[in-house]
Amino acid sequence: MNEKVVRYKTFSDLWRVLSLFEESGGEMSVSEVARSLDILPSKASRLLRAMEAGLLLERDAKTGRYRIGPRFLILGLHYLRTHPLRRTILPHLEQMSAELGVTSSWGIFRQGRVIIVDRLRPIGGQTVPLIGSEMPLHSSSYGKLFLAYLPEDEQDRILGTLTYDRFTPRTLTSPSALKSELQAVRARGYSIDREESAPNVIGISAPVFDESESMCAALTLAYTASRGDVDEARVLRYLSEKAVFISRQLGSSISPEHAPVIEPHPGADVEQ
């Protein structure tokens, strides 16, 4: 077999194993990996041992089961340290959390997935960094914002692949309902998750643009709906101004007068 083909196949196998562990979210045995990937146990064992040697996986000495290894933590921290947008955006997150007393975060969109890069929460007068996560496309303010700014053909393709899980009674669970919401998001220039992804949580996202005028990140503020001291109009206005300012820092020509006119968004209707 051609050496390049062998290398590609090996990489493909490694990627399938990693995807399997990502989906499972826990530990797996050699036999479980072999069965899930429809390969021989001997091949699964070789792959897992090779990945263990590279710290991509680690093996429990008592059970013999494998889990994700520490190299991913190392790579993740390296990704944070070297991301070209982070040094521009992070100081603004810290300022927003401190001044508004709400959780601030920012994320990117890659291969149909929303990935939060930084998330800061004010606790006891201090801003505490939290590990990022992935957000649902059809319910989160992140997901709706990124979808709204996609080309229509790509947007329609992704809408056709979503599972539309219902997280709360407010979650939009049909392509047509989400499509209408995305049109509204694009028209006003920001998105709101009003208890659609989790009860009692409101998230608001605004787009950040780069020098090519492409949306490169989403800037988000979140707080509990039951809080009585949060002025939503102020939060929206502040978030919009920050998104425009960061965009200008990144080379975008967007100006404050082109920013969305921020008004409190009425609560989302519960989908029938």
Short mmCIF file of C-alpha atoms in Angstrom, two decimals:
data_model
loop_
_atom_site.label_atom_id
_atom_site.label_comp_id
_atom_site.label_asym_id
_atom_site.label_seq_id
_atom_site.Cartn_x
_atom_site.Cartn_y
_atom_site.Cartn_z
CA MET A 1 0.00 0.00 0.00
CA ASN A 2 1.21 3.52 -0.80
CA GLU A 3 2.95 5.09 2.22
CA LYS A 4 0.84 8.27 1.97
CA VAL A 5 -2.33 6.18 1.94
CA VAL A 6 -1.15 4.28 5.03
CA ARG A 7 -0.40 7.54 6.85
CA TYR A 8 -3.77 8.98 5.93
CA LYS A 9 -5.57 5.85 7.06
CA THR A 10 -3.67 5.87 10.35
CA PHE A 11 -4.59 9.50 10.96
CA SER A 12 -8.19 8.75 10.04
CA ASP A 13 -8.29 5.89 12.55
CA LEU A 14 -6.82 8.08 15.29
CA TRP A 15 -9.38 10.77 14.55
CA ARG A 16 -12.21 8.25 14.75
CA VAL A 17 -10.99 7.09 18.16
CA LEU A 18 -10.75 10.66 19.48
CA SER A 19 -14.23 11.50 18.16
CA LEU A 20 -15.55 8.40 19.90
CA PHE A 21 -14.13 9.48 23.26
CA GLU A 22 -15.46 13.01 22.75
CA GLU A 23 -18.96 11.66 22.13
CA SER A 24 -18.88 9.20 25.02
CA GLY A 25 -17.63 11.77 27.52
CA GLY A 26 -16.15 9.06 29.73
CA GLU A 27 -13.99 5.95 29.86
CA MET A 28 -14.01 3.12 27.33
CA SER A 29 -12.49 -0.34 27.15
CA VAL A 30 -10.60 -1.82 24.21
CA SER A 31 -13.57 -4.02 23.34
CA GLU A 32 -15.99 -1.09 23.45
CA VAL A 33 -13.79 0.93 21.09
CA ALA A 34 -13.42 -2.02 18.73
CA ARG A 35 -17.15 -2.64 18.70
CA SER A 36 -18.06 1.03 18.22
CA LEU A 37 -15.63 1.48 15.33
CA ASP A 38 -16.21 -2.00 13.87
CA ILE A 39 -12.53 -2.94 13.96
CA LEU A 40 -10.65 -5.91 15.40
CA PRO A 41 -9.83 -5.73 19.12
CA SER A 42 -6.15 -6.22 18.28
CA LYS A 43 -6.20 -3.12 16.07
CA ALA A 44 -8.10 -1.14 18.68
CA SER A 45 -5.54 -2.16 21.29
CA ARG A 46 -2.63 -1.01 19.10
CA LEU A 47 -4.30 2.35 18.43
CA LEU A 48 -5.08 2.96 22.09
CA ARG A 49 -1.56 2.04 23.21
CA ALA A 50 -0.05 4.35 20.62
CA MET A 51 -2.30 7.20 21.74
CA GLU A 52 -1.46 6.48 25.37
CA ALA A 53 2.23 6.78 24.54
CA GLY A 54 1.56 10.23 23.09
CA LEU A 55 -0.51 11.28 26.15
CA LEU A 56 -3.59 11.62 23.95
CA LEU A 57 -5.22 8.95 26.11
CA GLU A 58 -4.51 7.59 29.55
CA ARG A 59 -5.32 4.16 30.96
CA ASP A 60 -6.74 3.42 34.38
CA ALA A 61 -4.32 1.00 36.05
CA LYS A 62 -7.12 -0.80 37.92
CA THR A 63 -9.83 -1.11 35.28
CA GLY A 64 -7.74 -1.01 32.09
CA ARG A 65 -10.21 1.48 30.63
CA TYR A 66 -9.06 4.51 28.65
CA ARG A 67 -9.98 8.18 28.90
CA ILE A 68 -8.86 11.43 27.27
CA GLY A 69 -5.25 12.21 28.16
CA PRO A 70 -3.44 15.29 29.49
CA ARG A 71 -1.97 16.36 26.15
CA PHE A 72 -5.33 17.88 25.28
CA LEU A 73 -5.07 20.15 28.31
CA ILE A 74 -1.60 21.19 27.20
CA LEU A 75 -2.78 21.83 23.64
CA GLY A 76 -5.87 23.67 24.86
CA LEU A 77 -3.84 26.01 27.04
CA HIS A 78 -1.44 26.58 24.14
CA TYR A 79 -4.41 27.42 21.93
CA LEU A 80 -5.57 30.00 24.47
CA ARG A 81 -2.15 31.58 24.81
CA THR A 82 -1.58 31.91 21.07
CA HIS A 83 -5.04 32.73 19.71
CA PRO A 84 -4.65 35.98 17.70
CA LEU A 85 -7.98 37.45 18.86
CA ARG A 86 -7.65 36.69 22.54
CA ARG A 87 -5.20 39.40 23.56
CA THR A 88 -7.59 41.98 22.06
CA ILE A 89 -10.85 40.58 23.43
CA LEU A 90 -9.92 39.32 26.92
CA PRO A 91 -9.34 42.75 28.56
CA HIS A 92 -12.80 43.81 27.43
CA LEU A 93 -14.35 40.68 28.94
CA GLU A 94 -12.71 41.46 32.26
CA GLN A 95 -13.97 45.02 32.16
CA MET A 96 -17.55 44.04 31.27
CA SER A 97 -17.81 41.43 34.00
CA ALA A 98 -16.40 43.80 36.59
CA GLU A 99 -18.56 46.79 35.63
CA LEU A 100 -21.86 45.01 34.96
CA GLY A 101 -21.58 42.12 37.40
CA VAL A 102 -22.55 39.55 34.76
CA THR A 103 -20.80 36.64 33.06
CA SER A 104 -18.88 37.64 29.93
CA SER A 105 -17.54 35.33 27.25
CA TRP A 106 -16.50 35.08 23.63
CA GLY A 107 -16.48 32.26 21.15
CA ILE A 108 -15.75 31.15 17.62
CA PHE A 109 -17.53 29.06 15.01
CA ARG A 110 -15.67 26.13 13.47
CA GLN A 111 -17.05 23.33 11.27
CA GLY A 112 -20.60 23.89 12.40
CA ARG A 113 -19.75 24.10 16.11
CA VAL A 114 -19.76 26.98 18.58
CA ILE A 115 -16.71 26.88 20.84
CA ILE A 116 -16.36 29.24 23.80
CA VAL A 117 -12.76 30.37 24.18
CA ASP A 118 -12.98 32.45 27.38
CA ARG A 119 -15.70 32.79 30.01
CA LEU A 120 -15.45 35.07 33.06
CA ARG A 121 -17.86 35.16 35.99
CA PRO A 122 -17.84 37.73 38.82
CA ILE A 123 -17.81 35.94 42.17
CA GLY A 124 -17.33 37.65 45.53
CA GLY A 125 -16.05 40.86 43.96
CA GLN A 126 -13.53 39.08 41.74
CA THR A 127 -13.67 37.92 38.13
CA VAL A 128 -13.19 34.16 37.96
CA PRO A 129 -12.19 32.45 34.69
CA LEU A 130 -14.15 29.33 33.78
CA ILE A 131 -13.37 26.53 31.34
CA GLY A 132 -15.05 27.09 27.98
CA SER A 133 -17.59 24.77 26.42
CA GLU A 134 -19.61 24.06 23.30
CA MET A 135 -23.02 25.68 22.86
CA PRO A 136 -26.15 24.44 21.04
CA LEU A 137 -26.75 26.14 17.71
CA HIS A 138 -30.54 26.34 17.77
CA SER A 139 -31.06 27.78 21.25
CA SER A 140 -28.00 29.69 22.46
CA SER A 141 -27.45 33.35 21.63
CA TYR A 142 -24.04 32.25 20.33
CA GLY A 143 -25.48 29.69 17.94
CA LYS A 144 -28.26 31.89 16.63
CA LEU A 145 -25.84 34.75 16.00
CA PHE A 146 -23.33 32.65 14.06
CA LEU A 147 -26.11 30.99 12.04
CA ALA A 148 -27.68 34.36 11.23
CA TYR A 149 -24.44 35.64 9.68
CA LEU A 150 -23.82 32.57 7.51
CA PRO A 151 -24.52 32.58 3.75
CA GLU A 152 -28.11 31.42 3.27
CA ASP A 153 -27.23 28.15 1.52
CA GLU A 154 -24.84 27.17 4.33
CA GLN A 155 -27.37 28.25 6.94
CA ASP A 156 -30.08 26.10 5.35
CA ARG A 157 -27.73 23.13 5.15
CA ILE A 158 -26.95 23.32 8.87
CA LEU A 159 -30.59 23.86 9.84
CA GLY A 160 -31.36 20.60 8.09
CA THR A 161 -28.84 18.68 10.20
CA LEU A 162 -29.82 19.89 13.70
CA THR A 163 -31.65 17.66 16.18
CA TYR A 164 -33.56 20.57 17.80
CA ASP A 165 -33.44 19.20 21.33
CA ARG A 166 -35.91 20.92 23.65
CA PHE A 167 -34.03 22.24 26.70
CA THR A 168 -36.85 24.39 28.09
CA PRO A 169 -40.43 25.26 27.03
CA ARG A 170 -38.98 28.27 25.19
CA THR A 171 -36.60 26.30 22.96
CA LEU A 172 -37.29 26.63 19.24
CA THR A 173 -37.65 23.09 17.94
CA SER A 174 -38.42 23.46 14.23
CA PRO A 175 -36.35 24.72 11.25
CA SER A 176 -39.06 27.21 10.23
CA ALA A 177 -39.26 28.80 13.69
CA LEU A 178 -35.49 29.05 13.92
CA LYS A 179 -35.24 30.44 10.38
CA SER A 180 -37.62 33.26 11.30
CA GLU A 181 -35.63 33.99 14.44
CA LEU A 182 -32.37 34.11 12.47
CA GLN A 183 -33.84 36.67 10.09
CA ALA A 184 -34.77 38.83 13.09
CA VAL A 185 -31.29 38.40 14.57
CA ARG A 186 -29.62 39.54 11.35
CA ALA A 187 -31.98 42.51 11.06
CA ARG A 188 -31.30 43.82 14.56
CA GLY A 189 -27.64 42.83 14.72
CA TYR A 190 -27.61 40.84 17.95
CA SER A 191 -29.19 37.69 19.40
CA ILE A 192 -30.86 36.75 22.67
CA ASP A 193 -31.25 33.40 24.38
CA ARG A 194 -34.09 34.12 26.78
CA GLU A 195 -34.20 30.93 28.86
CA GLU A 196 -34.08 28.81 25.70
CA SER A 197 -30.96 26.78 26.57
CA ALA A 198 -31.39 26.66 30.34
CA PRO A 199 -34.03 27.84 32.81
CA ASN A 200 -33.45 31.24 34.41
CA VAL A 201 -30.50 32.12 32.15
CA ILE A 202 -30.44 34.96 29.62
CA GLY A 203 -27.60 35.30 27.12
CA ILE A 204 -27.04 38.18 24.68
CA SER A 205 -24.50 38.02 21.84
CA ALA A 206 -23.16 40.64 19.43
CA PRO A 207 -20.92 40.05 16.39
CA VAL A 208 -17.25 40.97 16.17
CA PHE A 209 -15.85 41.63 12.69
CA ASP A 210 -12.28 41.54 11.39
CA GLU A 211 -10.45 43.53 8.72
CA SER A 212 -12.21 41.58 5.96
CA GLU A 213 -15.58 42.58 7.46
CA SER A 214 -16.29 38.90 8.21
CA MET A 215 -17.78 37.88 11.54
CA CYS A 216 -14.87 36.29 13.42
CA ALA A 217 -16.24 36.00 16.96
CA ALA A 218 -19.29 36.45 19.15
CA LEU A 219 -19.16 38.58 22.27
CA THR A 220 -21.64 37.50 24.94
CA LEU A 221 -23.03 38.63 28.27
CA ALA A 222 -25.18 36.33 30.42
CA TYR A 223 -27.08 36.62 33.69
CA THR A 224 -29.90 34.96 35.61
CA ALA A 225 -33.38 36.03 34.58
CA SER A 226 -34.48 36.32 38.21
CA ARG A 227 -31.99 39.10 38.97
CA GLY A 228 -33.79 42.37 39.55
CA ASP A 229 -30.73 44.61 39.37
CA VAL A 230 -29.81 44.05 35.71
CA ASP A 231 -30.80 46.82 33.30
CA GLU A 232 -31.20 44.93 30.04
CA ALA A 233 -31.15 48.09 27.91
CA ARG A 234 -27.82 49.05 29.48
CA VAL A 235 -26.41 45.56 28.97
CA LEU A 236 -27.44 45.57 25.31
CA ARG A 237 -26.04 49.04 24.70
CA TYR A 238 -22.76 48.27 26.45
CA LEU A 239 -22.34 44.97 24.60
CA SER A 240 -22.99 46.62 21.23
CA GLU A 241 -20.49 49.38 21.91
CA LYS A 242 -17.84 46.87 22.99
CA ALA A 243 -18.40 44.69 19.91
CA VAL A 244 -17.98 47.71 17.64
CA PHE A 245 -14.88 48.88 19.52
CA ILE A 246 -13.24 45.45 19.34
CA SER A 247 -14.11 45.17 15.65
CA ARG A 248 -12.38 48.50 15.02
CA GLN A 249 -9.33 47.28 16.93
CA LEU A 250 -9.23 44.23 14.63
CA GLY A 251 -9.25 46.40 11.51
CA SER A 252 -12.94 46.50 10.65
CA SER A 253 -14.30 49.73 9.22
CA ILE A 254 -17.56 49.42 11.15
CA SER A 255 -18.40 52.67 12.91
CA PRO A 256 -20.65 53.38 15.90
CA GLU A 257 -23.36 54.83 13.68
CA HIS A 258 -23.53 51.52 11.81
CA ALA A 259 -24.00 49.51 14.98
CA PRO A 260 -27.44 48.06 15.68
CA VAL A 261 -29.97 50.27 17.41
CA ILE A 262 -30.31 48.46 20.70
CA GLU A 263 -33.73 48.16 22.26
CA PRO A 264 -34.91 45.61 24.82
CA HIS A 265 -36.03 42.53 22.94
CA PRO A 266 -39.45 41.18 23.93
CA GLY A 267 -39.54 37.74 25.50
CA ALA A 268 -39.58 34.88 23.04
CA ASP A 269 -42.93 33.24 22.56
CA VAL A 270 -43.19 29.64 23.68
CA GLU A 271 -43.27 27.43 20.61
CA GLN A 272 -46.29 25.18 20.32
#
